[in-house]
Coordinates of C-alpha atoms and ligand atoms in Angstrom, one line a residue:
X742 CA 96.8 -196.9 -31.7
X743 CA 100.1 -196.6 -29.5
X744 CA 103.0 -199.3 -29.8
X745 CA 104.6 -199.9 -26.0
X746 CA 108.1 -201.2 -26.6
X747 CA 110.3 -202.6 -23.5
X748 CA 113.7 -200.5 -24.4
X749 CA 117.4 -200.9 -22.6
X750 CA 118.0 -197.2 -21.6
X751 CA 121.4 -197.5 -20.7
X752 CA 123.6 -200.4 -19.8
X753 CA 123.2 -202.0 -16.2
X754 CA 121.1 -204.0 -14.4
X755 CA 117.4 -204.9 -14.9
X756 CA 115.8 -201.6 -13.8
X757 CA 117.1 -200.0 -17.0
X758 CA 114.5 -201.8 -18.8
X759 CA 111.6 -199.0 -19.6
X760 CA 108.6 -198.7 -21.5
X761 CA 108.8 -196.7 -24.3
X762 CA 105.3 -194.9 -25.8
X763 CA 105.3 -194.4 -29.7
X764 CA 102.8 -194.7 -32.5
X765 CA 102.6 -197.8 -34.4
X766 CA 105.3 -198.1 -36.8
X767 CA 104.3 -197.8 -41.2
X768 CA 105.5 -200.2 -43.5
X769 CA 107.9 -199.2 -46.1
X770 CA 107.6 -201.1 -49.1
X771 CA 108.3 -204.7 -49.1
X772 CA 107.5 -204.5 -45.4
X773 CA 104.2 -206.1 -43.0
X774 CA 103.6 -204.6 -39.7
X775 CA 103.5 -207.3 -37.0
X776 CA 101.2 -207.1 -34.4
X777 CA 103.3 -209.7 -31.6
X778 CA 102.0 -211.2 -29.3
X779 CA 104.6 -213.2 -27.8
X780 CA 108.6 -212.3 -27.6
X781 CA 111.8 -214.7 -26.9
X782 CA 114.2 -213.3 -24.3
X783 CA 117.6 -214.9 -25.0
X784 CA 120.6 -214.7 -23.2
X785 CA 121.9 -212.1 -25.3
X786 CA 119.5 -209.7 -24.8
X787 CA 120.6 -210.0 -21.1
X788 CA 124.0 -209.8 -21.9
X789 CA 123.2 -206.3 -24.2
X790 CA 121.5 -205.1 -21.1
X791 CA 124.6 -205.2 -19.3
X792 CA 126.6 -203.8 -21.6
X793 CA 128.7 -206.9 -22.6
X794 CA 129.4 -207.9 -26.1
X795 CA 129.4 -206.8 -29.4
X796 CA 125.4 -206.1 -29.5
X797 CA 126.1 -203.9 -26.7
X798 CA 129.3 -202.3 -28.3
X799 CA 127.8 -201.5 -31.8
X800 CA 124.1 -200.2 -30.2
X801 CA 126.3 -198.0 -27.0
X802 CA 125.7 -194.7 -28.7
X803 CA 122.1 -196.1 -30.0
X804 CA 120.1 -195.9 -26.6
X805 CA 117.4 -196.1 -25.5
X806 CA 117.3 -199.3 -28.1
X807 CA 114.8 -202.4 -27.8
X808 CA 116.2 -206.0 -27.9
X809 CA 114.7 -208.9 -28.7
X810 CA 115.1 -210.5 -31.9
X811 CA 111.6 -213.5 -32.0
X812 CA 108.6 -212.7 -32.6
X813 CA 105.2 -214.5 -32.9
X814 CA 102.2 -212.6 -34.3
X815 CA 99.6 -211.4 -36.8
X816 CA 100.0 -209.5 -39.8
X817 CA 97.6 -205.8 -39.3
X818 CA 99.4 -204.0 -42.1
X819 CA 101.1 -204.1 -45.4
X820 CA 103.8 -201.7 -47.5
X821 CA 103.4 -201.4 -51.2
X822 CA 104.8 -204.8 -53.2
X823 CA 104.2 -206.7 -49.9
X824 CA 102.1 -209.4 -51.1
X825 CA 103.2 -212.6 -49.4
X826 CA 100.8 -212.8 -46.0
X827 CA 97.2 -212.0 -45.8
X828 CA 95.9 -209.9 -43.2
X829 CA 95.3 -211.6 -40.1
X830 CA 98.1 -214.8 -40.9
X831 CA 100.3 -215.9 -38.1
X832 CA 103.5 -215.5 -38.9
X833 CA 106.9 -215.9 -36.8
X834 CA 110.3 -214.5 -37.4
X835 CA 114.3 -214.2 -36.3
X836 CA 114.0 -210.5 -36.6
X837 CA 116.8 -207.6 -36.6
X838 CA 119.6 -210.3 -36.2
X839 CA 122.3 -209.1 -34.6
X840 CA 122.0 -204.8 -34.2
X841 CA 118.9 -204.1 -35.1
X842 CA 116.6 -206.1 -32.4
X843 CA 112.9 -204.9 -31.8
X844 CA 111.2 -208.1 -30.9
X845 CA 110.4 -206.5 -27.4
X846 CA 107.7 -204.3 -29.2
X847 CA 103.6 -204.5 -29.2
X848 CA 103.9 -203.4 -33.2
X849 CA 107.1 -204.0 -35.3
X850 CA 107.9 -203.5 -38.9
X851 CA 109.9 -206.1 -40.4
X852 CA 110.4 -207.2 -44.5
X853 CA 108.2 -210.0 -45.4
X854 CA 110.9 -212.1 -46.6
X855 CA 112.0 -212.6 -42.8
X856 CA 108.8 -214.3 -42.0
X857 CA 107.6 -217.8 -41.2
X858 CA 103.8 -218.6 -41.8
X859 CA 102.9 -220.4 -38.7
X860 CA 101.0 -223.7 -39.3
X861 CA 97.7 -223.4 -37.8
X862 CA 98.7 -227.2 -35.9
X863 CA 101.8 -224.5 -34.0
X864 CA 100.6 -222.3 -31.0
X865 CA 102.1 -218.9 -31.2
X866 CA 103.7 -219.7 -27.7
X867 CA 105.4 -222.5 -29.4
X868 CA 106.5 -219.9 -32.4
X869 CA 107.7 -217.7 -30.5
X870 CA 110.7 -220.2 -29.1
X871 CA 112.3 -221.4 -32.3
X872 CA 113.6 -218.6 -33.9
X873 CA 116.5 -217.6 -32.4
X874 CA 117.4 -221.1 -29.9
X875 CA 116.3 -223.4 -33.1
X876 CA 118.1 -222.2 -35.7
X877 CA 121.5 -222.2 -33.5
X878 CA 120.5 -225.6 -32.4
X879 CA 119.7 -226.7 -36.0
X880 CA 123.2 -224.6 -37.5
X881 CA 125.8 -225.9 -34.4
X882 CA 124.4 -229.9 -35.4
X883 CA 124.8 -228.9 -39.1
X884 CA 128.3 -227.3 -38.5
X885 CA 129.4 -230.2 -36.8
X886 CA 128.2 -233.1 -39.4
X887 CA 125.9 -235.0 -37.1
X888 CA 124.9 -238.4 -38.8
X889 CA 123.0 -241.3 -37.5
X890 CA 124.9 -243.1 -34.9
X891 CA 127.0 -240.8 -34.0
X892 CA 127.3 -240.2 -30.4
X893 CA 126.5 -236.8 -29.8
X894 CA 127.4 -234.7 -26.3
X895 CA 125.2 -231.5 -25.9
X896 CA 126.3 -229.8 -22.5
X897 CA 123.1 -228.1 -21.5
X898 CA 120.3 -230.2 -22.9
X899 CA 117.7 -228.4 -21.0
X900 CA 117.9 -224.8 -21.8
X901 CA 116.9 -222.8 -24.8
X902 CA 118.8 -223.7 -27.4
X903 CA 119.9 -227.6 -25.7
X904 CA 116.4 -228.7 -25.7
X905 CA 116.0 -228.2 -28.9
X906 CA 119.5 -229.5 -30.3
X907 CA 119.0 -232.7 -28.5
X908 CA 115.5 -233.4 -29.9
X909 CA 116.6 -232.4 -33.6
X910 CA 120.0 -234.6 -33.0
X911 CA 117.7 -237.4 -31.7
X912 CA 115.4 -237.0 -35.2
X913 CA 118.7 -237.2 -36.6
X914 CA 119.1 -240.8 -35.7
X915 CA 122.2 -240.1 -33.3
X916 CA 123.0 -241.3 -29.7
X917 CA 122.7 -238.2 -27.4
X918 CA 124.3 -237.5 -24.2
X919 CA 123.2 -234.1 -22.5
X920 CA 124.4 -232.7 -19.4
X921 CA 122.2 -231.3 -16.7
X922 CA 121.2 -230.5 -13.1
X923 CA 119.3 -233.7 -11.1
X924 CA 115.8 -231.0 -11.8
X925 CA 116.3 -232.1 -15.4
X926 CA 117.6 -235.6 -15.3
X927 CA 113.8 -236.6 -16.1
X928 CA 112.2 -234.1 -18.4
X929 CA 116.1 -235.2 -20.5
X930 CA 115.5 -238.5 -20.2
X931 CA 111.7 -237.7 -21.7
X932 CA 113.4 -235.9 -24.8
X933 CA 115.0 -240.0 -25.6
X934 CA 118.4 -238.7 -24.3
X935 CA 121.1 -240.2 -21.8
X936 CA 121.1 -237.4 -18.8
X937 CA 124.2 -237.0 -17.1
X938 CA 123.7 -234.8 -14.1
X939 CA 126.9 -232.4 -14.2
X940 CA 126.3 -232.2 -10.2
X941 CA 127.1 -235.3 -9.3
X942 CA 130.7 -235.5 -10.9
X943 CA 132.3 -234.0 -13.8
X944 CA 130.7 -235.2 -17.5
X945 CA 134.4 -236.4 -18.4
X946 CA 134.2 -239.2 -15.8
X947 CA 130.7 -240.5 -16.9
X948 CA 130.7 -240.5 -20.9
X949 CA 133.3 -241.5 -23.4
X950 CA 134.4 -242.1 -27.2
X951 CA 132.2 -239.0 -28.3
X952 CA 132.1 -238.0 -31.9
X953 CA 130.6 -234.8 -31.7
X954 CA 130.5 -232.3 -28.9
X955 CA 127.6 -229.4 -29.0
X956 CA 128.9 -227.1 -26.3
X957 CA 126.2 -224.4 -24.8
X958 CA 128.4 -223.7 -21.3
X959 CA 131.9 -222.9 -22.9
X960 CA 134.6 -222.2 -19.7
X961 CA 135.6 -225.1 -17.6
X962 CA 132.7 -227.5 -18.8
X963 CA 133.8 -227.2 -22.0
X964 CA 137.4 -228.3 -21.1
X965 CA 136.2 -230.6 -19.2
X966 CA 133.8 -232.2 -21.7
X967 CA 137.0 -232.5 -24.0
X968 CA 138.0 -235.7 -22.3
X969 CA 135.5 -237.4 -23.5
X970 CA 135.8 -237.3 -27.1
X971 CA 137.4 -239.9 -29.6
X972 CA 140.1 -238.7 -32.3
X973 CA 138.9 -236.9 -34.6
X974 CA 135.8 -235.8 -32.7
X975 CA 134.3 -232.4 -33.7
X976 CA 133.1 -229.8 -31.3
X977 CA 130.8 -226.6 -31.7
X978 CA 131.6 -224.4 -29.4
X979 CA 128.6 -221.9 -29.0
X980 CA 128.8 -219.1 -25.9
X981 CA 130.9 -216.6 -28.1
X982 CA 132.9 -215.2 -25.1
X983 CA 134.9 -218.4 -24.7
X984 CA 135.1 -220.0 -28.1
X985 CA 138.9 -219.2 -29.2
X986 CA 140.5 -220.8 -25.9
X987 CA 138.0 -224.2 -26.3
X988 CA 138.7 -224.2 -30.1
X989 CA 142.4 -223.8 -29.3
X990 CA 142.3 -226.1 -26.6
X991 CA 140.4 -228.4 -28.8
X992 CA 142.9 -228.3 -32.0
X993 CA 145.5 -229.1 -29.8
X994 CA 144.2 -231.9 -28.7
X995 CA 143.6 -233.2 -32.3
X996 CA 140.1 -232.2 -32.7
X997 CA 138.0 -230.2 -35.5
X998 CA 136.8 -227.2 -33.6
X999 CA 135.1 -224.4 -34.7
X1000 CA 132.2 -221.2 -32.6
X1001 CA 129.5 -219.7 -34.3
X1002 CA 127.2 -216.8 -34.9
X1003 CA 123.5 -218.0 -35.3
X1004 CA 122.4 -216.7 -39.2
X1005 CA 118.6 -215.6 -39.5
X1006 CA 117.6 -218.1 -42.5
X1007 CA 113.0 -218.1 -42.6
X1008 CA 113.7 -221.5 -44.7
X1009 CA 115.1 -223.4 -41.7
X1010 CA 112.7 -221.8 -39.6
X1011 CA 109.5 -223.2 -42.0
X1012 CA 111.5 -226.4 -41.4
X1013 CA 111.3 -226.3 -37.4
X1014 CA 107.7 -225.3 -37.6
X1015 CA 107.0 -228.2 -40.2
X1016 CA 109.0 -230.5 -37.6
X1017 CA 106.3 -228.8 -34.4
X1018 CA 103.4 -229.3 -36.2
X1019 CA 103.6 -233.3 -36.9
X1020 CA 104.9 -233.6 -33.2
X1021 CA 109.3 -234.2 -33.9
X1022 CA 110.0 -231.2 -31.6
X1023 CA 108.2 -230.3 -28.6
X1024 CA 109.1 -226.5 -27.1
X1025 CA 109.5 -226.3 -23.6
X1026 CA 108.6 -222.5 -21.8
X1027 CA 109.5 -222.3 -18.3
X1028 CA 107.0 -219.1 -17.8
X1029 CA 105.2 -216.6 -19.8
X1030 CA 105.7 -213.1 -18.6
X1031 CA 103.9 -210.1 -18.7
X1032 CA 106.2 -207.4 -21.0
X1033 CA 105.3 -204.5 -18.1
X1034 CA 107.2 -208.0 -16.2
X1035 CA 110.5 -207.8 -18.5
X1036 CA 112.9 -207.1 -15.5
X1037 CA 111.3 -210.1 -13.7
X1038 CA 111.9 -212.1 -17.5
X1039 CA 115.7 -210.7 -17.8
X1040 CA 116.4 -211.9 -13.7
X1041 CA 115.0 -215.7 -14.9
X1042 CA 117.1 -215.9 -18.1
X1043 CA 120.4 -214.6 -15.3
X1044 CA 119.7 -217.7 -13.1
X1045 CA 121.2 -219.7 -15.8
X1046 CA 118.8 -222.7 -15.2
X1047 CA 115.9 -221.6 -17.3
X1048 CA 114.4 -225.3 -18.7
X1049 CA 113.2 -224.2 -22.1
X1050 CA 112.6 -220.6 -22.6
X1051 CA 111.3 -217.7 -21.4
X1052 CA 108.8 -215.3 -23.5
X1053 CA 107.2 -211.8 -23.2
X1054 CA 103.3 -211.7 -23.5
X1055 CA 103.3 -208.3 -25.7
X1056 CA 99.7 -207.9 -25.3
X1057 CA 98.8 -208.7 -22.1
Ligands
NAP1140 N1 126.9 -218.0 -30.9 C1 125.6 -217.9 -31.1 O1 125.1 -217.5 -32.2 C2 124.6 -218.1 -30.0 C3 123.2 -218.3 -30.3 C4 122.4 -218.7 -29.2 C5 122.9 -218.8 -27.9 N2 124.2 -218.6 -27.7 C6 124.8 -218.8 -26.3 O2 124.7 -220.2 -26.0 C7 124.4 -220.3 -24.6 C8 123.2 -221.2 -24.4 O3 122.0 -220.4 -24.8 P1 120.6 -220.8 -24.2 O4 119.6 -219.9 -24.8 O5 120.3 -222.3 -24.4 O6 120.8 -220.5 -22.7 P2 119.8 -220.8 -21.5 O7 118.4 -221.2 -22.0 O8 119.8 -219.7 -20.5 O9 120.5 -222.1 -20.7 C9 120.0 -222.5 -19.5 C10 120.3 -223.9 -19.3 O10 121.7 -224.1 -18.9 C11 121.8 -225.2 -18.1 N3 123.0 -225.2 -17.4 C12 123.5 -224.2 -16.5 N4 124.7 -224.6 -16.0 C13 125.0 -225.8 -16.6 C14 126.1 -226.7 -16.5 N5 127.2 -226.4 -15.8 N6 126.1 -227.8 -17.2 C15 125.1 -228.1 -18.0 N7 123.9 -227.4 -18.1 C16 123.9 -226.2 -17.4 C17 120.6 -225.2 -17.2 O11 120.2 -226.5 -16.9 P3 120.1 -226.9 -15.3 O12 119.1 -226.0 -14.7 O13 119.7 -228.3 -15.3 O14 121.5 -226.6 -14.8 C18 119.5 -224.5 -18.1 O15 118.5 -225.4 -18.6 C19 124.4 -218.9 -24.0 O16 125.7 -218.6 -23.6 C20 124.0 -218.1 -25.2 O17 124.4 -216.7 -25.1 C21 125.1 -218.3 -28.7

């Protein structure tokens, strides 16, 4: 059997994407070989692809290397002392987090201890999206302390990791504000949140006395989004290429302020699937793509208005 892996070949645009050709991995011990059959793109992997970031810096003399870092699947093999799964469970996982990757890959070895068993109520699609969006959305709202009746502002509500942070702050028992485009003002307002379309004028006009702000945009919205919190507000600041000028901004203003970096954890991840399976979260996927369609998956995610995610069919 051959393993077809989508692989960044050097740093550029999408058409340094390839497919790779290699035999299907073996299990060292401890380890389960994952046959996936669907893969989350993130932002980051888009952002490796370019060559921007620390992914990109630490992996630069590692290429060709293959992102991707969610997988959903079936268990085809197993190393010695790997007893946890059967043959044939579905299992998900945040994989390789942050230099290793390997999600974009038909077969991939990975330690059994950095698996989810998926409920059989939970469709791999639906897997395949909470790894890497659902724990950052689940960490950021844990970061920040959000309790019922809080009033919580999420700036991008309708993208990966926002669609998930305003349904698990909503479960919370919190009052959610999200920002979005006028396409999203409905499918936000579905999630139980107040939609504030960011087109129309700036968030800082149209929401106030905010205890907690979830930023996903960082730059100018961020700023902006500032305004509209009450002393001793606290803020998560989450894109990693603007977080020290927000969380400065943000302490000067009075505020607890604080970025992040997303930590694998298969607990919080059984959690999230637990939460899927009774209906509390509901994943969104804009579209499904082939993985010989990766480029085409990599040019959605750089639109920037991706509602939900995107994911690689791996066995198409
Ligand atoms: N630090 C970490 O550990 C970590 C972990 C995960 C993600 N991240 C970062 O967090 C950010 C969000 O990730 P993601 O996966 O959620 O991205 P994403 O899915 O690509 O986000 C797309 C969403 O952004 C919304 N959007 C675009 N411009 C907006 C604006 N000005 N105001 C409000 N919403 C806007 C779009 O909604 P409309 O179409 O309605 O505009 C779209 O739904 C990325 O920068 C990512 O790299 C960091």
């Amino acid at each position: 059997m051959e393993n077809k892996q989508i692989a960044i070949t050097k740093f550029g645009g999408v058409d340094v994407l390839s497919t790779l050709t290699s035999d299907v991995p073996q299990p060292k011990p401890g380890e389960v070989v994952v046959k996936v059959v669907f893969s989350g793109v993130n932002p980051i992997d888009v952002k490796t692809r370019a060559g921007l970031g620390w992914a990109a810096a630490q992996n630069k003399d590692n290429l060709p290397w293959v992102p991707g870092y969610d997988i959903a699947g079936k268990i085809v093999a197993a190393g010695d002392n790997a007893t946890r799964f059967e043959q044939g469970a579905t299992v998900a996982g945040f994989i390789g987090f942050p230099l290793q990757g390997g999600g974009y890959s038909q077969y991939v070895c990975v330690s059994e201890t950095e698996l989810s068993l998926v409920p059989d109520a939970v469709t791999l699609e639906a897997a395949a999206v909470l790894p890497l969006a659902g724990q950052t959305a689940a960490q950021a709202l844990n970061k920040a302390e959000v309790k019922e009746g809080d009033r919580v502002l999420i700036l991008a509500g309708a993208g990966g990791v926002g669609h998930l942070a305003v349904q698990i702050a909503i479960a919370a028992k919190a009052e959610v504000f999200t920002s979005c485009s006028e396409s999203n003002l409905d499918y936000m307002a579905t999630l139980g949140a107040h939609a504030i379309n960011y087109e129309f004028a700036p968030v800082s006009e149209r929401v106030e006395e905010v205890d907690v702000l979830i930023d996903l945009i960082g730059g100018d919205a961020a700023l902006d989004a500032l305004k509209c919190l009450k002393d001793g507000a606290r803020v998560v600041t989450v894109p990693t290429l603007s977080a020290e000028l927000i969380c400065e901004k943000a302490k000067l203003l009075g505020f607890e302020a604080t970025g992040m970096l997303v930590d694998p954890n298969p607990e919080q991840l059984d959690t999230m699937l637990y939460m899927v399976s009774v209906g509390l979260l509901k994943t969104e996927i804009q579209q499904i793509f082939p993985y010989t369609q990766a480029q085409d998956a990599h040019l959605q995610i750089e639109t920037g208005h991706t509602r939900g995610k995107v994911l690689l069919d791996m066995q198409c």
